[in-house]
Short mmCIF file of C-alpha atoms and ligand atoms in Angstrom, two decimals:
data_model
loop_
_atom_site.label_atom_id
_atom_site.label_comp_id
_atom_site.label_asym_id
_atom_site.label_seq_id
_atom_site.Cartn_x
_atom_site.Cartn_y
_atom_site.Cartn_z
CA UNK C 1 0.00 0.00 0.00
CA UNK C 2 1.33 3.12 -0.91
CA UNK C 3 0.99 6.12 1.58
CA UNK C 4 -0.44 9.80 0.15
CA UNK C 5 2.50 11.66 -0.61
CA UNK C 6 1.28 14.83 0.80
CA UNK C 7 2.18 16.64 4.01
CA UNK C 8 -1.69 16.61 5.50
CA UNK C 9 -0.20 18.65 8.59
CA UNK C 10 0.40 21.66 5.93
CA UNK C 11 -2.43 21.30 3.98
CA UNK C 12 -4.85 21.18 6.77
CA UNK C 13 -3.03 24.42 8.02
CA UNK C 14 -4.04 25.79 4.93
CA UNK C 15 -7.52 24.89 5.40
CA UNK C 16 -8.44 25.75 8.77
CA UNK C 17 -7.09 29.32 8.21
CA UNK C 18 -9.12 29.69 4.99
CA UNK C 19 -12.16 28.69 6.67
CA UNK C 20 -11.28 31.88 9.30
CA UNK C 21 -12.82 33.33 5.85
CA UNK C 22 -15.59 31.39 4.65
CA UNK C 23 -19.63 33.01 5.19
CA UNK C 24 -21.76 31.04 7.89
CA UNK C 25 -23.14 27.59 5.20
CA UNK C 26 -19.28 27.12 4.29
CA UNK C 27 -18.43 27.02 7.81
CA UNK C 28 -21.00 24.74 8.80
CA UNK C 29 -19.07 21.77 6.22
CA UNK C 30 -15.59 23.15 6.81
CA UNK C 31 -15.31 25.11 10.08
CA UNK C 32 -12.74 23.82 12.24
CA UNK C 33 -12.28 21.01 10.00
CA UNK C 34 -9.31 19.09 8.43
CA UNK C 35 -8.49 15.60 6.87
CA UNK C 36 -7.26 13.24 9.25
CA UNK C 37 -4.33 13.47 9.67
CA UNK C 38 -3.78 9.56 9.47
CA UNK C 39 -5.14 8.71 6.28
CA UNK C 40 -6.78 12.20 5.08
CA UNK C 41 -10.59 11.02 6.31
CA UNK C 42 -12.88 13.44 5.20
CA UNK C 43 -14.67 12.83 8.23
CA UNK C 44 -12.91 12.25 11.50
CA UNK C 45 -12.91 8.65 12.46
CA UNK C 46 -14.94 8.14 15.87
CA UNK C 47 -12.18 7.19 17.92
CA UNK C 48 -13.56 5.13 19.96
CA UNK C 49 -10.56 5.25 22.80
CA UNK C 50 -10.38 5.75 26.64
CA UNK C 51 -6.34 6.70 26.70
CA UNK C 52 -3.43 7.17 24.41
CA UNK C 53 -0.14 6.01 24.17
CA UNK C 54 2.59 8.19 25.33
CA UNK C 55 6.59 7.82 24.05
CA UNK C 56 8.27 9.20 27.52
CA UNK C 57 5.80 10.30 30.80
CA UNK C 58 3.84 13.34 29.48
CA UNK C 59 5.52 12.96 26.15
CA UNK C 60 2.19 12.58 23.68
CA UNK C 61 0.25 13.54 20.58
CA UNK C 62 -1.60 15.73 22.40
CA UNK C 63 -4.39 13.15 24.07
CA UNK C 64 -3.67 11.32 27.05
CA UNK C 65 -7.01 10.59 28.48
CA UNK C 66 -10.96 10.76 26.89
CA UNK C 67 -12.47 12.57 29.41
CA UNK C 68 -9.98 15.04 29.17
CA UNK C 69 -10.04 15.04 25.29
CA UNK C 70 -10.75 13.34 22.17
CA UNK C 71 -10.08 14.05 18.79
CA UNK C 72 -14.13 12.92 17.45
CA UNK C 73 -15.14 15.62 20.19
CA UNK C 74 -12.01 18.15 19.21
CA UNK C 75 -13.12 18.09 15.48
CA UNK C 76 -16.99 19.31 16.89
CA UNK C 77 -16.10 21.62 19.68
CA UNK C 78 -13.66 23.00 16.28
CA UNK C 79 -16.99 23.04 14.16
CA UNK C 80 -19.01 24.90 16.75
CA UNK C 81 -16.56 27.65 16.95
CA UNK C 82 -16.19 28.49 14.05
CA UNK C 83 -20.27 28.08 13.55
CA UNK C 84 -21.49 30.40 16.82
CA UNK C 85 -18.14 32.85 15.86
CA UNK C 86 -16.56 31.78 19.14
CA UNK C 87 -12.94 30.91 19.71
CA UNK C 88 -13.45 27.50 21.99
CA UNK C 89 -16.65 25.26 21.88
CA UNK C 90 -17.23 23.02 24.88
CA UNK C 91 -19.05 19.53 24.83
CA UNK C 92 -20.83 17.88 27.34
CA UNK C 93 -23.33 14.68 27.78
CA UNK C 94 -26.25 16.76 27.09
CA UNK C 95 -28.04 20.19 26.88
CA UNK C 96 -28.64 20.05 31.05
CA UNK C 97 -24.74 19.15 31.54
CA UNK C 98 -23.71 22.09 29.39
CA UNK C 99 -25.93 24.55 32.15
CA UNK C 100 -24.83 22.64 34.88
CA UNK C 101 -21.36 23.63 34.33
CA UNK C 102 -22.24 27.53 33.57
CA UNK C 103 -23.75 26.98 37.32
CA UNK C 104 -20.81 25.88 38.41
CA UNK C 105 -18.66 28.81 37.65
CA UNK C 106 -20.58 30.54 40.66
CA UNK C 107 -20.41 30.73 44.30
CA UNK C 108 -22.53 30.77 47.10
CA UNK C 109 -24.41 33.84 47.65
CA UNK C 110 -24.21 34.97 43.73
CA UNK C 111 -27.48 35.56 42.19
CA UNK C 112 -28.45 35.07 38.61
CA UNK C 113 -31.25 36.73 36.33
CA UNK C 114 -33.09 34.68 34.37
CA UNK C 115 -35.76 34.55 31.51
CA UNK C 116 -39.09 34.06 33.26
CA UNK C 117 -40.15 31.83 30.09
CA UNK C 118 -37.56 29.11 30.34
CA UNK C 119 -37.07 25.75 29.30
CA UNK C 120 -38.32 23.23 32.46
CA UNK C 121 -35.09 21.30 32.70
CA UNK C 122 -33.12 24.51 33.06
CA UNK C 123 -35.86 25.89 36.03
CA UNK C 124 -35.86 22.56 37.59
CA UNK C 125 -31.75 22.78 37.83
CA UNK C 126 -31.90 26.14 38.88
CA UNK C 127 -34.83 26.01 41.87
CA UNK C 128 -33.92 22.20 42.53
CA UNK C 129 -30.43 21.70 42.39
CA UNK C 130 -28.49 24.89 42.35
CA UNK C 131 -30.37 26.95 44.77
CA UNK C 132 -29.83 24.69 47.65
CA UNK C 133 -25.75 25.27 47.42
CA UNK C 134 -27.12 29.12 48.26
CA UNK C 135 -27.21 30.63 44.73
CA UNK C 136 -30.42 32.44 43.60
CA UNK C 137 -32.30 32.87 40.82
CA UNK C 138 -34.73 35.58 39.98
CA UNK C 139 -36.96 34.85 37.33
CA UNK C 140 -37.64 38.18 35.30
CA UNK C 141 -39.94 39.02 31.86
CA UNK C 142 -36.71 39.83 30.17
CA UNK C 143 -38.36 42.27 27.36
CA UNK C 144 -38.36 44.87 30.33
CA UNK C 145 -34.85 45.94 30.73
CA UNK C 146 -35.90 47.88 33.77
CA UNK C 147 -37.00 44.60 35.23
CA UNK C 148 -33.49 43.28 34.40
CA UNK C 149 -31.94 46.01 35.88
CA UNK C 150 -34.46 46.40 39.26
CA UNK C 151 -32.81 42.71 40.20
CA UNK C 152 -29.33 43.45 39.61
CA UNK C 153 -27.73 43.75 42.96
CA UNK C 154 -23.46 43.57 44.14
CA UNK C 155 -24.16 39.34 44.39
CA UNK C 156 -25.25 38.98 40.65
CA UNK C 157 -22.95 37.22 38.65
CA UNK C 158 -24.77 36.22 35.70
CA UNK C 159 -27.62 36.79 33.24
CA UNK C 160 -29.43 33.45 31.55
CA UNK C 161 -30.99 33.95 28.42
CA UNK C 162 -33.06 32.11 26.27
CA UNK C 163 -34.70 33.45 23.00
CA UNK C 164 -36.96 32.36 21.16
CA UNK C 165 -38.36 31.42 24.64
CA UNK C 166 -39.96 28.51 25.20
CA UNK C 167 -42.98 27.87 24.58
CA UNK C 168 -43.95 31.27 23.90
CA UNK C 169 -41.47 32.39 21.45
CA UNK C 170 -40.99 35.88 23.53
CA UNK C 171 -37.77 37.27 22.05
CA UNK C 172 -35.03 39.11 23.95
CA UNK C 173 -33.34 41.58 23.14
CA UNK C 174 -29.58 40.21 22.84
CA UNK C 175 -27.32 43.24 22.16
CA UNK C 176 -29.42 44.89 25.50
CA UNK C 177 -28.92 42.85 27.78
CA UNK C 178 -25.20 42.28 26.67
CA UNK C 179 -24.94 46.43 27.19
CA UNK C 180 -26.96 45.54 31.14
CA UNK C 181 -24.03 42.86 31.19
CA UNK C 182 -21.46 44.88 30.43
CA UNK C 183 -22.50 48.35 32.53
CA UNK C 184 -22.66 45.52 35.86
CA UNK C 185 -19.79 43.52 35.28
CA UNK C 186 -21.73 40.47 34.68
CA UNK C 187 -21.60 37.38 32.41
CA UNK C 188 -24.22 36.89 29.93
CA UNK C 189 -25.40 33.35 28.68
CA UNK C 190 -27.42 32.95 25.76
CA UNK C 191 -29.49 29.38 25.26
CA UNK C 192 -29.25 29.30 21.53
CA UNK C 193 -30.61 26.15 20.90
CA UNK C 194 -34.28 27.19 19.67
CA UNK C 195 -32.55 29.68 17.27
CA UNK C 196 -29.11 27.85 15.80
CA UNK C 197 -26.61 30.17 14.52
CA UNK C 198 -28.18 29.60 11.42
CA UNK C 199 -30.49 32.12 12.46
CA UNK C 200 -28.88 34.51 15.16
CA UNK C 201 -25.40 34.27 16.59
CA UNK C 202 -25.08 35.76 20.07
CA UNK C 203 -21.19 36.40 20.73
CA UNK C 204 -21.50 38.38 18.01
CA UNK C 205 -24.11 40.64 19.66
CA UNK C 206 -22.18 40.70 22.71
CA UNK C 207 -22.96 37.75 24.50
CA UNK C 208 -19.97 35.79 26.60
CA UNK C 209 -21.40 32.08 26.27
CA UNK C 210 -23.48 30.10 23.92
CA UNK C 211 -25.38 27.31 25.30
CA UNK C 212 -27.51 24.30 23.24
CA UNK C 213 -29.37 21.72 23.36
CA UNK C 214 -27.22 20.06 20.32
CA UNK C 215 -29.80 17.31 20.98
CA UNK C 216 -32.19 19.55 18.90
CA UNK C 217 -31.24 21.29 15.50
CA UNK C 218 -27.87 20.72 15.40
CA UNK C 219 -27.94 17.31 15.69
CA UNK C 220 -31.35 17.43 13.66
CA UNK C 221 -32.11 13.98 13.12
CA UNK C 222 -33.75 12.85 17.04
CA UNK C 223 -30.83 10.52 16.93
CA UNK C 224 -28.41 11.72 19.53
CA UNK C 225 -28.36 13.95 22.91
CA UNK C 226 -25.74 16.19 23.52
CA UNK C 227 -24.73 19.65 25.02
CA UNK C 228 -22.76 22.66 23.96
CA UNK C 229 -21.17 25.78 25.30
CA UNK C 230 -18.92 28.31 22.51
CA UNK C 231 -16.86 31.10 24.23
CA UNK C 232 -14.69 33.47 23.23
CA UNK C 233 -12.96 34.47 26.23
CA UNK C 234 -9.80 32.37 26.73
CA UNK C 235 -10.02 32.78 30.38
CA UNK C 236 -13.95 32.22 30.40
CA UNK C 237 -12.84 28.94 28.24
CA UNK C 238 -9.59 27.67 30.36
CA UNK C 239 -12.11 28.00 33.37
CA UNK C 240 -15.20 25.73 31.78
CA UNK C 241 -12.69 23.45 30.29
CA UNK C 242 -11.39 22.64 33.84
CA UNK C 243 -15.33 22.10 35.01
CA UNK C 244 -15.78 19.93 31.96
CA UNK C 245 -12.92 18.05 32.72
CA UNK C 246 -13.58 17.77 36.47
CA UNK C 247 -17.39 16.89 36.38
CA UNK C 248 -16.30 14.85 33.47
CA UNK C 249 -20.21 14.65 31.97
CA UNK C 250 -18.68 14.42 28.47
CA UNK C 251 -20.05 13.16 25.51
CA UNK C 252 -18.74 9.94 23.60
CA UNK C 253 -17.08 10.13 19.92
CA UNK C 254 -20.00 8.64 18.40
CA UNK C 255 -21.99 11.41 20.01
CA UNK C 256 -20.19 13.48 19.21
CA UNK C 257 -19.42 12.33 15.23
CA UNK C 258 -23.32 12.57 15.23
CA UNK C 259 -23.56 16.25 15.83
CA UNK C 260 -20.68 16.83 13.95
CA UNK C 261 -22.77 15.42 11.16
CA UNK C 262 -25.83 16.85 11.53
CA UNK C 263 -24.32 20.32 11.41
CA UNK C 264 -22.63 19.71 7.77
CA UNK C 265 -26.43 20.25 6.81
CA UNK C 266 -27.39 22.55 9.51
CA UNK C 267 -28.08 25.43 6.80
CA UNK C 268 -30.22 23.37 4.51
CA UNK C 269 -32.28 22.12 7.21
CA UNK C 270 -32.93 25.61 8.61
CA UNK C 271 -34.24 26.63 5.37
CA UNK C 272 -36.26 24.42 5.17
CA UNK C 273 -37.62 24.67 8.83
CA UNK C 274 -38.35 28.34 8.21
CA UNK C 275 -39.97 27.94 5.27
CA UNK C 276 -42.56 25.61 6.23
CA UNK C 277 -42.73 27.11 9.69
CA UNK C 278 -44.28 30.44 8.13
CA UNK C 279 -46.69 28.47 5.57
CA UNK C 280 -48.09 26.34 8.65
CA UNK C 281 -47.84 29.78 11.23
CA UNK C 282 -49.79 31.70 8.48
CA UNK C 283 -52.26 28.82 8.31
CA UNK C 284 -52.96 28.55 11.90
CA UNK C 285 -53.53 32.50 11.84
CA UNK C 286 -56.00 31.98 9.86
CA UNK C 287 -57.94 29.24 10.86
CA UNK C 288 -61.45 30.37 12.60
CA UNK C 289 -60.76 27.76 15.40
CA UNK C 290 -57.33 28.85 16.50
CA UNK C 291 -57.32 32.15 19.15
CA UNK C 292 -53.70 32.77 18.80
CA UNK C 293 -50.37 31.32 17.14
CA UNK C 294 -46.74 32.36 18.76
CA UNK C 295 -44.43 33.37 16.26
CA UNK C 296 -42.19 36.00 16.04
CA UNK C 297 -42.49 36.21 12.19
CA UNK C 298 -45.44 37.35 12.13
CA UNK C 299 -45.51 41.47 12.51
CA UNK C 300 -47.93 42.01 14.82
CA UNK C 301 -45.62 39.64 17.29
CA UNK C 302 -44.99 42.33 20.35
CA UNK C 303 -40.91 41.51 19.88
CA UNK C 304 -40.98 41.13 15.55
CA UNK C 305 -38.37 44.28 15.28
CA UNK C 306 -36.05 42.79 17.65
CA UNK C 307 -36.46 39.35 16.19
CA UNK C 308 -36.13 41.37 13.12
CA UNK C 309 -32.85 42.86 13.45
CA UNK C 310 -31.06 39.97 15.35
CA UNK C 311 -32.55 36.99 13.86
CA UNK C 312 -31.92 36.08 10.40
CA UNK C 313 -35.14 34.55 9.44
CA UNK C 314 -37.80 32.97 11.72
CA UNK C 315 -37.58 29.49 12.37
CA UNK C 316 -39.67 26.43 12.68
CA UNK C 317 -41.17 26.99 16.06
CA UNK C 318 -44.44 27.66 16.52
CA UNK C 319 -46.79 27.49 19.51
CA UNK C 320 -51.09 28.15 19.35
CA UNK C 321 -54.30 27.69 21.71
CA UNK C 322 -57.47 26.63 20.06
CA UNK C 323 -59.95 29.05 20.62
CA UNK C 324 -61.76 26.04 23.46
CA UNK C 325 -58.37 26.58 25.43
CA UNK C 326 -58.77 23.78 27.62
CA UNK C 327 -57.04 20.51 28.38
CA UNK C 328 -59.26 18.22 27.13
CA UNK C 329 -59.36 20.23 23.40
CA UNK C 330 -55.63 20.37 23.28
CA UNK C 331 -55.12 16.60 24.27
CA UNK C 332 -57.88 15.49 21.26
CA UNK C 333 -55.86 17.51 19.00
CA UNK C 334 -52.28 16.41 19.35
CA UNK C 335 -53.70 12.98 20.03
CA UNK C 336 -55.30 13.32 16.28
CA UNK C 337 -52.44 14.33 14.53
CA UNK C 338 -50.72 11.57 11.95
CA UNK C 339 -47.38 13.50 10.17
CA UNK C 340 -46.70 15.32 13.27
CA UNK C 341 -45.35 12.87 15.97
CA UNK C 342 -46.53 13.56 19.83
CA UNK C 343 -43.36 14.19 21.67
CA UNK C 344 -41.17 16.16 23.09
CA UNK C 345 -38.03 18.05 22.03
CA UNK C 346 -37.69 19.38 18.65
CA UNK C 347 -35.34 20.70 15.95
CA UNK C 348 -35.48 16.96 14.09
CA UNK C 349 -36.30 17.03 10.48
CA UNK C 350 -39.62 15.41 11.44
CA UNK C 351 -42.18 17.49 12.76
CA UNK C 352 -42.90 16.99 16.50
CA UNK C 353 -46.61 18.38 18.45
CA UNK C 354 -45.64 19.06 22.05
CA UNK C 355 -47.93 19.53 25.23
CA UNK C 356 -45.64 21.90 27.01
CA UNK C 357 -48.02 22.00 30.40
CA UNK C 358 -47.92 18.44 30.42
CA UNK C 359 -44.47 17.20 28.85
CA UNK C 360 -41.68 20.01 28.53
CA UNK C 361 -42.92 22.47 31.17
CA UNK C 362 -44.48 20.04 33.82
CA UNK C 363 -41.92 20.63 36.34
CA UNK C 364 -43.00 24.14 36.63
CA UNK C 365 -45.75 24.55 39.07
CA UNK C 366 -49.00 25.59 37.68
CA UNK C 367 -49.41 28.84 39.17
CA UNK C 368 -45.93 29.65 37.64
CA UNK C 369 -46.82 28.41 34.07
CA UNK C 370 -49.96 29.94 34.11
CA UNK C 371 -48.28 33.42 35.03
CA UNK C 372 -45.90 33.41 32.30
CA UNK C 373 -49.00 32.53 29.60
CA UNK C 374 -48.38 28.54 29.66
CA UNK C 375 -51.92 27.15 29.95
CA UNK C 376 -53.16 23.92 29.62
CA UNK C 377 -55.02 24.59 26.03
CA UNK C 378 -51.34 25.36 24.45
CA UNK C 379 -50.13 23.54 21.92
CA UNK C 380 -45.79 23.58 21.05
CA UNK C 381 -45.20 22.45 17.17
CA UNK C 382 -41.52 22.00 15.90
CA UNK C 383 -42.05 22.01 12.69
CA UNK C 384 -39.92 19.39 10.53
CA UNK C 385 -39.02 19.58 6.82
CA UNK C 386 -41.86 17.65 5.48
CA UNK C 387 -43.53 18.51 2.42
CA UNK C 388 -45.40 21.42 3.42
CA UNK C 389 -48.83 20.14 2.03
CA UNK C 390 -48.59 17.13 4.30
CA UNK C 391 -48.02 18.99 7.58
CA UNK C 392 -51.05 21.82 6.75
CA UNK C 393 -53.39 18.98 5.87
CA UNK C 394 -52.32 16.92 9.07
CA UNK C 395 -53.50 20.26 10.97
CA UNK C 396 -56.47 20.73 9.05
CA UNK C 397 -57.95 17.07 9.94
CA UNK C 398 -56.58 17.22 13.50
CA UNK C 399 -58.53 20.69 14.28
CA UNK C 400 -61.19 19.70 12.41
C1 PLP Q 501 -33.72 20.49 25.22
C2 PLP Q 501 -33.32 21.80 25.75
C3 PLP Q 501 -32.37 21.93 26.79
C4 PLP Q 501 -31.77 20.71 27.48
O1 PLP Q 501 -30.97 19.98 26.62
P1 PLP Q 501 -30.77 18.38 26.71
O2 PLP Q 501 -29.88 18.08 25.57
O3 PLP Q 501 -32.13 17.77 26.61
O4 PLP Q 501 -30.16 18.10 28.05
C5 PLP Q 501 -32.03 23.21 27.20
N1 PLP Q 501 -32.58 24.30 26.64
C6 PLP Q 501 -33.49 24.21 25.65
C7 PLP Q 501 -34.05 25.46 25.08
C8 PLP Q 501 -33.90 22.98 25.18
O5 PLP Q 501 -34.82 22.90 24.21
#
């Protein structure tokens, strides 16, 4: 067998600083990226290793143990960086591990401002794990910046976003609250995983940490769960590395090969998502039976100009209350429906019906859900990449 007589080492040099230049789709397929340096894989092998040979004691390609590091999960946490225009990306064994080590950068006594319309897993962390080690959390309608700012105190540390919030598709204003950030001295985190960078990219609006769910659209295909942070502070980034490393919930290679994968068609997908998301939005709008559809395309949404100016286009998410908003009408319907699959998460490239007050959001008390506009009549659709027909038809017979 006859070895490639190329020096892959210089060539992928080459690469990886000409993808410093490539526009947003590019990077998604070449970010980060280079042949193996083995064999020039396109794809990196899944190196499916727990430790590494070393020549001399410390001497070593640059591994030495998988929790530490791993190239499969190297080549992503590459991708991601260059994707959410970050410097270091950060894996973890899911969406909830990726918060959980944000959480742990504070102390006891620090307080945190958060969306008030927030994923359930990432309330029940934050009132059931984290505020018994003495950190609190104030829960705030985060489209009032003087809110925001009535909570900031000399103990807050950090602001948690999340826009589009779920289920309501509220959006928050990024570059605002990264100015509040700023003014206090405090760290903003952004939950992108409703948006992708495919549509809005938060370190570039000031944000210091990206957070997703890369179980959702960057994975895309409901095959894999997995968690992301992207920084672009080295010190921020030395500092979560050393949590990742030390709480060690890291995701495997295959995981992590997974994501990497899904992302090379990260663009298309969202196209497609936001295309159909507007046809079957614009369909519920109009349906006599349906009292109101969550959107923020749409521009009578109370946040469209902000969604406007820091989103590029409006996704696939999309939640509505029949106009009998009850539990009983909302369980018939997403009990009736044949394309869409009842379940929860989202972001897959098949469409999903959710019932956030009794799947995503039932670890919020009632009370609480009902305050932020989560009622038991409200229905959550990710919507997949379907033909479009299929999906408005499926809604048709279900509300009919
Ligand atoms: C799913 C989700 C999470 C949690 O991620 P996992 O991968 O399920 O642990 C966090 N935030 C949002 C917005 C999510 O949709």
């Amino acid at each position: 067998m006859r070895r490639l007589n190329v020096n892959l080492n210089t060539f992928a040099q080459i690469i990886v600083m000409a993808n410093k230049k490539l526009k947003f789709n590019s990077r998604t397929i070449h970010g980060g990226q280079q042949p193996d340096k083995a064999y020039g894989a396109i794809m990196p092998p899944v190196y499916l290793t727990s430790t590494y040979a070393q020549t001399k004691p410390g001497e070593h390609l640059g591994f030495e143990y998988s929790r530490s590091h791993n190239p499969t999960r190297s080549a992503l946490e590459a991708s991601l960086a260059s994707i959410e225009s970050g410097k270091h990306g950060l894996t973890f064994a899911s969406g909830m591990a990726a918060i959980d080590a944000v959480i742990k950068l504070l102390h006891p006594g620090d307080e945190v401002i958060s969306t008030n319309d927030l994923y359930g897993g990432t309330y029940r962390i934050f009132t059931k794990v984290f505020a018994s080690y003495g950190i609190k959390f104030h829960f705030v309608p985060m489209g009032d910046i003087a809110a925001v700012e009535k909570h900031i105190n000399t103990n807050t540390k950090l602001l948690w976003v999340e826009t589009p919030t779920n289920p309501l598709m509220q959006v928050i204003d990024i570059k605002a609250m990264a100015s509040i950030a700023k003014a206090n001295n405090l760290l903003l985190a952004v939950d992108n995983t409703f948006a992708s960078p495919y549509l809005q990219r938060p370190l570039e609006l000031g944000a210091d940490m990206v957070m997703h769910s890369a179980t959702k659209y960057l994975g895309g295909h409901s095959d894999v769960v997995l968690g992301a942070l992207v920084l672009k502070d080295d010190d921020l980034a030395d500092r979560l590395a050393f949590i990742q490393n030390a709480s060690g919930a890291v995701p495997g290679p295959l995981d992590a090969f997974l994501v990497l994968r899904g992302i090379k068609t990260l663009h298309v997908r969202m196209q497609r998502h936001c295309e159909n998301g507007r046809i079957v939005a614009e369909f519920l709008a109009q349906h006599p039976d349906v009292e109101s559809v969550y959107w923020p395309g749409f521009e009578t949404h109370p946040n469209h100009d902000v969604a406007k100016a820091q989103m590029d286009d409006f996704g696939g998410m999309i939640s509505f209350i029949h106009k009998d908003n009850s539990l009983k009408k909302a369980t018939q319907i997403v009990s009736s429906l044949n394309v869409f699959t009842l379940a929860e998460s989202l972001g897959g490239v098949e469409s999903l019906a959710g019932h956030p007050a009794s799947m995503t959001h039932a670890s919020i008390p009632k009370e609480e859900r009902e305050k932020t506009g989560v009622t038991d009549g409200l229905i959550r659709l990710s919507v997949g990449i379907e033909d479009s027909e299929d999906l408005v038809a499926d809604l048709t017979q279900a509300l009919g």
